[in-house]
Amino acid sequence: MLATEELGNQIYRAEKTSQPISPLTETYPDLTPDQAYAAQLEYVRKRQVDGAVVKGKKIGLTSKAMQDMLGVDRPDYGHLFDDMIFTEGEPVDTSRLIAPRVEFEIAFVLKADIDGENVSLETVAKAIDYVVPAAEIIDSRIRDWKIKFEDTVADNGSSAGAVFGKQQVKPDDIDLPSVKMEVFKNGEKLDEGYGSAVLGNPLEAVVWLARALHEYGIPLKAGEVVLAGALTKAVDVKPGDRFKATFENLGEVDVSFS
Ligand SMILES: C=C/C=C(\O)C(=O)O
């Protein structure tokens, strides 16, 4: 019987010491998605014992760009803690990260709980207070990003932090699939994508999340922030890099690294 507590503990220690571990899917070739989510919950429990507070969820692997990049074929999710939320304009310190990357997304702040049992696009839209542009910093506690689906699930969706832009838009005031995003690195354009890259509509990602969380009895509550997943590929970062993403009708988000 696989001890998922031990797996969560390995991820927790790897993050704390900045020492990556071998892929869990190599060490435990029979690891299932359910066991990987159980390991993630153990990691979450240990973080909470340390005093970290869950502020929301990240959804990952919702675009073809990210699924192709990591060789996976379905979305996953992770937990966002208070100490993972960085202020725009303050450089993100990479010294404790292992192999950081950045990606740009559409995020939602909820004004009502979402019940994953009877969720629809309409109930999700009604539960959203506002839409905000976001950067997610991802990192892999698994050596060299050699991850399979179960590795990134156990590793809290490979999340390391988030930065939010200043503009907040009501969900009724924006057509999310048609939002065009452009990504710039150190002033040069790197990439572009549309909101539709995220499961056709980033709101669909929240529907997916609510259902997935319901399976494990995890709530999605008013006040939480939800990152809907990267529109384009994640990019490696190093100290001194500065990134900006502009989102049509949604403003922009800036993130720099020290
Ligand atoms: C491994 C992480 C993937 C994401 O965060 C994403 O696709 O947004």
GROMACS .gro file of C-alpha atoms and ligand atoms in nm:
model
  266
    1MET     CA    1   0.000   0.000   0.000
    2LEU     CA    2   0.152   0.334  -0.110
    3ALA     CA    3   0.193   0.589   0.172
    4THR     CA    4   0.076   0.911   0.006
    5GLU     CA    5   0.170   1.099   0.328
    6GLU     CA    6   0.533   1.016   0.251
    7LEU     CA    7   0.499   1.150  -0.105
    8GLY     CA    8   0.346   1.477   0.019
    9ASN     CA    9   0.627   1.497   0.270
   10GLN     CA   10   0.890   1.449  -0.002
   11ILE     CA   11   0.741   1.738  -0.203
   12TYR     CA   12   0.721   1.954   0.110
   13ARG     CA   13   1.087   1.887   0.195
   14ALA     CA   14   1.203   1.941  -0.165
   15GLU     CA   15   1.034   2.281  -0.170
   16LYS     CA   16   1.165   2.381   0.171
   17THR     CA   17   1.525   2.281   0.097
   18SER     CA   18   1.520   2.377  -0.275
   19GLN     CA   19   1.651   2.024  -0.343
   20PRO     CA   20   1.457   1.854  -0.624
   21ILE     CA   21   1.363   1.488  -0.605
   22SER     CA   22   1.345   1.212  -0.866
   23PRO     CA   23   1.015   1.182  -1.050
   24LEU     CA   24   0.761   1.016  -0.820
   25THR     CA   25   0.636   0.828  -1.126
   26GLU     CA   26   0.980   0.665  -1.155
   27THR     CA   27   1.008   0.579  -0.788
   28TYR     CA   28   0.643   0.468  -0.771
   29PRO     CA   29   0.551   0.358  -1.126
   30ASP     CA   30   0.197   0.260  -1.022
   31LEU     CA   31   0.114   0.603  -0.877
   32THR     CA   32  -0.245   0.693  -0.970
   33PRO     CA   33  -0.401   1.041  -1.010
   34ASP     CA   34  -0.609   0.979  -0.692
   35GLN     CA   35  -0.293   0.897  -0.496
   36ALA     CA   36  -0.116   1.201  -0.644
   37TYR     CA   37  -0.403   1.428  -0.529
   38ALA     CA   38  -0.387   1.263  -0.185
   39ALA     CA   39  -0.013   1.343  -0.175
   40GLN     CA   40  -0.091   1.704  -0.272
   41LEU     CA   41  -0.338   1.725   0.017
   42GLU     CA   42  -0.073   1.598   0.255
   43TYR     CA   43   0.164   1.869   0.126
   44VAL     CA   44  -0.119   2.124   0.179
   45ARG     CA   45  -0.174   1.995   0.534
   46LYS     CA   46   0.195   2.037   0.618
   47ARG     CA   47   0.198   2.391   0.477
   48GLN     CA   48  -0.110   2.473   0.686
   49VAL     CA   49   0.058   2.337   1.000
   50ASP     CA   50   0.336   2.588   0.924
   51GLY     CA   51   0.074   2.865   0.918
   52ALA     CA   52   0.014   2.908   0.544
   53VAL     CA   53  -0.342   3.002   0.449
   54VAL     CA   54  -0.518   2.883   0.133
   55LYS     CA   55  -0.613   3.187  -0.076
   56GLY     CA   56  -0.732   3.009  -0.386
   57LYS     CA   57  -0.660   2.748  -0.650
   58LYS     CA   58  -0.459   2.726  -0.967
   59ILE     CA   59  -0.580   2.527  -1.262
   60GLY     CA   60  -0.306   2.398  -1.487
   61LEU     CA   61  -0.268   2.225  -1.821
   62THR     CA   62  -0.584   2.379  -1.967
   63SER     CA   63  -0.424   2.488  -2.296
   64LYS     CA   64  -0.276   2.281  -2.578
   65ALA     CA   65   0.042   2.492  -2.553
   66MET     CA   66   0.101   2.378  -2.194
   67GLN     CA   67  -0.019   2.021  -2.248
   68ASP     CA   68   0.222   1.984  -2.543
   69MET     CA   69   0.505   2.146  -2.349
   70LEU     CA   70   0.471   1.900  -2.061
   71GLY     CA   71   0.348   1.596  -2.254
   72VAL     CA   72   0.017   1.561  -2.067
   73ASP     CA   73  -0.339   1.550  -2.192
   74ARG     CA   74  -0.567   1.686  -1.918
   75PRO     CA   75  -0.602   1.967  -1.665
   76ASP     CA   76  -0.500   1.952  -1.302
   77TYR     CA   77  -0.517   2.185  -1.005
   78GLY     CA   78  -0.315   2.303  -0.707
   79HIS     CA   79  -0.358   2.523  -0.399
   80LEU     CA   80  -0.247   2.887  -0.372
   81PHE     CA   81  -0.127   3.002  -0.030
   82ASP     CA   82  -0.099   3.353   0.108
   83ASP     CA   83   0.281   3.339   0.093
   84MET     CA   84   0.267   3.263  -0.283
   85ILE     CA   85   0.096   3.589  -0.373
   86PHE     CA   86   0.345   3.858  -0.476
   87THR     CA   87   0.285   4.228  -0.525
   88GLU     CA   88   0.313   4.362  -0.879
   89GLY     CA   89   0.619   4.589  -0.901
   90GLU     CA   90   0.818   4.403  -0.634
   91PRO     CA   91   1.071   4.163  -0.790
   92VAL     CA   92   1.010   3.797  -0.717
   93ASP     CA   93   1.312   3.646  -0.538
   94THR     CA   94   1.420   3.333  -0.729
   95SER     CA   95   1.691   3.229  -0.483
   96ARG     CA   96   1.474   2.962  -0.316
   97LEU     CA   97   1.318   2.835  -0.637
   98ILE     CA   98   1.460   2.539  -0.826
   99ALA     CA   99   1.385   2.590  -1.197
  100PRO     CA  100   1.134   2.875  -1.216
  101ARG     CA  101   0.919   2.957  -1.515
  102VAL     CA  102   0.651   3.217  -1.572
  103GLU     CA  103   0.323   3.197  -1.758
  104PHE     CA  104   0.033   3.436  -1.813
  105GLU     CA  105  -0.331   3.373  -1.745
  106ILE     CA  106  -0.677   3.505  -1.679
  107ALA     CA  107  -0.777   3.485  -1.313
  108PHE     CA  108  -1.105   3.517  -1.125
  109VAL     CA  109  -1.193   3.635  -0.777
  110LEU     CA  110  -1.507   3.473  -0.639
  111LYS     CA  111  -1.788   3.649  -0.453
  112ALA     CA  112  -1.985   3.332  -0.380
  113ASP     CA  113  -1.905   2.969  -0.301
  114ILE     CA  114  -1.926   2.735  -0.600
  115ASP     CA  115  -2.092   2.399  -0.548
  116GLY     CA  116  -1.916   2.149  -0.771
  117GLU     CA  117  -2.211   1.912  -0.776
  118ASN     CA  118  -2.451   2.123  -0.984
  119VAL     CA  119  -2.210   2.360  -1.149
  120SER     CA  120  -2.260   2.518  -1.493
  121LEU     CA  121  -2.105   2.801  -1.692
  122GLU     CA  122  -2.389   3.026  -1.570
  123THR     CA  123  -2.344   2.945  -1.199
  124VAL     CA  124  -1.971   3.003  -1.233
  125ALA     CA  125  -2.022   3.339  -1.409
  126LYS     CA  126  -2.263   3.447  -1.133
  127ALA     CA  127  -2.014   3.351  -0.860
  128ILE     CA  128  -1.734   3.563  -1.004
  129ASP     CA  129  -1.676   3.905  -0.855
  130TYR     CA  130  -1.416   4.018  -1.107
  131VAL     CA  131  -1.167   3.906  -1.370
  132VAL     CA  132  -0.801   4.007  -1.338
  133PRO     CA  133  -0.485   3.956  -1.548
  134ALA     CA  134  -0.229   3.732  -1.380
  135ALA     CA  135   0.120   3.588  -1.400
  136GLU     CA  136   0.185   3.251  -1.242
  137ILE     CA  137   0.532   3.152  -1.133
  138ILE     CA  138   0.573   2.778  -1.162
  139ASP     CA  139   0.855   2.559  -1.036
  140SER     CA  140   0.919   2.188  -1.022
  141ARG     CA  141   1.022   2.010  -0.710
  142ILE     CA  142   1.082   1.719  -0.948
  143ARG     CA  143   1.432   1.725  -1.096
  144ASP     CA  144   1.469   1.897  -1.437
  145TRP     CA  145   1.091   1.921  -1.487
  146LYS     CA  146   1.089   1.547  -1.576
  147ILE     CA  147   0.724   1.527  -1.489
  148LYS     CA  148   0.431   1.313  -1.582
  149PHE     CA  149   0.075   1.407  -1.492
  150GLU     CA  150   0.086   1.244  -1.145
  151ASP     CA  151   0.417   1.419  -1.063
  152THR     CA  152   0.281   1.768  -1.120
  153VAL     CA  153  -0.044   1.683  -0.937
  154ALA     CA  154   0.146   1.567  -0.628
  155ASP     CA  155   0.371   1.873  -0.663
  156ASN     CA  156   0.076   2.110  -0.606
  157GLY     CA  157   0.033   2.170  -0.979
  158SER     CA  158   0.399   2.284  -0.993
  159SER     CA  159   0.286   2.617  -0.855
  160ALA     CA  160   0.521   2.863  -0.687
  161GLY     CA  161   0.333   3.193  -0.687
  162ALA     CA  162   0.116   3.450  -0.859
  163VAL     CA  163   0.116   3.820  -0.938
  164PHE     CA  164  -0.201   4.008  -1.029
  165GLY     CA  165  -0.248   4.316  -1.246
  166LYS     CA  166  -0.438   4.619  -1.124
  167GLN     CA  167  -0.734   4.619  -1.359
  168GLN     CA  168  -1.048   4.440  -1.243
  169VAL     CA  169  -1.328   4.375  -1.490
  170LYS     CA  170  -1.678   4.242  -1.421
  171PRO     CA  171  -1.741   3.910  -1.597
  172ASP     CA  172  -2.041   4.052  -1.787
  173ASP     CA  173  -1.822   4.327  -1.933
  174ILE     CA  174  -1.576   4.103  -2.115
  175ASP     CA  175  -1.586   3.830  -2.379
  176LEU     CA  176  -1.320   3.602  -2.234
  177PRO     CA  177  -1.252   3.368  -2.531
  178SER     CA  178  -1.175   3.664  -2.760
  179VAL     CA  179  -0.930   3.835  -2.522
  180LYS     CA  180  -0.596   3.868  -2.702
  181MET     CA  181  -0.287   3.842  -2.484
  182GLU     CA  182   0.067   3.943  -2.583
  183VAL     CA  183   0.373   3.846  -2.377
  184PHE     CA  184   0.693   4.054  -2.367
  185LYS     CA  185   1.028   3.958  -2.215
  186ASN     CA  186   1.273   4.237  -2.142
  187GLY     CA  187   1.080   4.459  -2.386
  188GLU     CA  188   1.068   4.210  -2.677
  189LYS     CA  189   0.755   4.033  -2.785
  190LEU     CA  190   0.773   3.661  -2.710
  191ASP     CA  191   0.433   3.513  -2.771
  192GLU     CA  192   0.061   3.575  -2.809
  193GLY     CA  193  -0.258   3.384  -2.747
  194TYR     CA  194  -0.631   3.412  -2.688
  195GLY     CA  195  -0.858   3.335  -2.395
  196SER     CA  196  -1.013   3.060  -2.606
  197ALA     CA  197  -0.686   2.864  -2.569
  198VAL     CA  198  -0.806   2.773  -2.217
  199LEU     CA  199  -1.061   2.495  -2.273
  200GLY     CA  200  -1.240   2.719  -2.525
  201ASN     CA  201  -1.333   2.964  -2.248
  202PRO     CA  202  -1.150   3.023  -1.917
  203LEU     CA  203  -1.488   2.997  -1.740
  204GLU     CA  204  -1.498   2.632  -1.852
  205ALA     CA  205  -1.178   2.579  -1.658
  206VAL     CA  206  -1.353   2.694  -1.340
  207VAL     CA  207  -1.643   2.457  -1.412
  208TRP     CA  208  -1.387   2.179  -1.452
  209LEU     CA  209  -1.216   2.282  -1.126
  210ALA     CA  210  -1.539   2.292  -0.924
  211ARG     CA  211  -1.627   1.940  -1.040
  212ALA     CA  212  -1.275   1.807  -0.976
  213LEU     CA  213  -1.264   1.959  -0.625
  214HIS     CA  214  -1.608   1.820  -0.546
  215GLU     CA  215  -1.475   1.467  -0.611
  216TYR     CA  216  -1.231   1.515  -0.325
  217GLY     CA  217  -1.463   1.716  -0.097
  218ILE     CA  218  -1.257   2.035  -0.133
  219PRO     CA  219  -1.451   2.364  -0.125
  220LEU     CA  220  -1.427   2.657  -0.367
  221LYS     CA  221  -1.523   2.955  -0.158
  222ALA     CA  222  -1.618   3.321  -0.185
  223GLY     CA  223  -1.305   3.536  -0.168
  224GLU     CA  224  -1.081   3.275  -0.330
  225VAL     CA  225  -0.881   3.355  -0.641
  226VAL     CA  226  -0.870   3.105  -0.926
  227LEU     CA  227  -0.597   3.101  -1.192
  228ALA     CA  228  -0.755   2.949  -1.504
  229GLY     CA  229  -0.435   2.826  -1.669
  230ALA     CA  230  -0.173   2.961  -1.905
  231LEU     CA  231  -0.282   3.078  -2.251
  232THR     CA  232   0.064   3.025  -2.398
  233LYS     CA  233   0.379   2.829  -2.313
  234ALA     CA  234   0.562   2.884  -1.984
  235VAL     CA  235   0.901   3.057  -2.013
  236ASP     CA  236   1.219   2.997  -1.809
  237VAL     CA  237   1.316   3.291  -1.588
  238LYS     CA  238   1.643   3.412  -1.442
  239PRO     CA  239   1.727   3.694  -1.205
  240GLY     CA  240   1.705   4.030  -1.382
  241ASP     CA  241   1.431   3.921  -1.626
  242ARG     CA  242   1.125   4.141  -1.661
  243PHE     CA  243   0.803   4.021  -1.823
  244LYS     CA  244   0.482   4.194  -1.918
  245ALA     CA  245   0.160   4.054  -2.058
  246THR     CA  246  -0.107   4.278  -2.207
  247PHE     CA  247  -0.466   4.155  -2.227
  248GLU     CA  248  -0.717   4.324  -2.459
  249ASN     CA  249  -0.988   4.489  -2.246
  250LEU     CA  250  -0.831   4.351  -1.928
  251GLY     CA  251  -0.517   4.557  -1.875
  252GLU     CA  252  -0.173   4.414  -1.810
  253VAL     CA  253   0.046   4.243  -1.554
  254ASP     CA  254   0.416   4.300  -1.495
  255VAL     CA  255   0.653   4.067  -1.319
  256SER     CA  256   1.027   4.092  -1.264
  257PHE     CA  257   1.273   3.857  -1.097
  258SER     CA  258   1.570   3.905  -0.867
  259LIG     C1  259   0.275   2.280  -1.480
  259LIG     C2  260   0.199   2.387  -1.469
  259LIG     C3  261   0.102   2.426  -1.568
  259LIG     C4  262   0.027   2.539  -1.555
  259LIG     O1  263   0.037   2.614  -1.449
  259LIG     C5  264  -0.066   2.587  -1.658
  259LIG     O2  265  -0.085   2.520  -1.759
  259LIG     O3  266  -0.121   2.695  -1.638
   0.00000   0.00000   0.00000
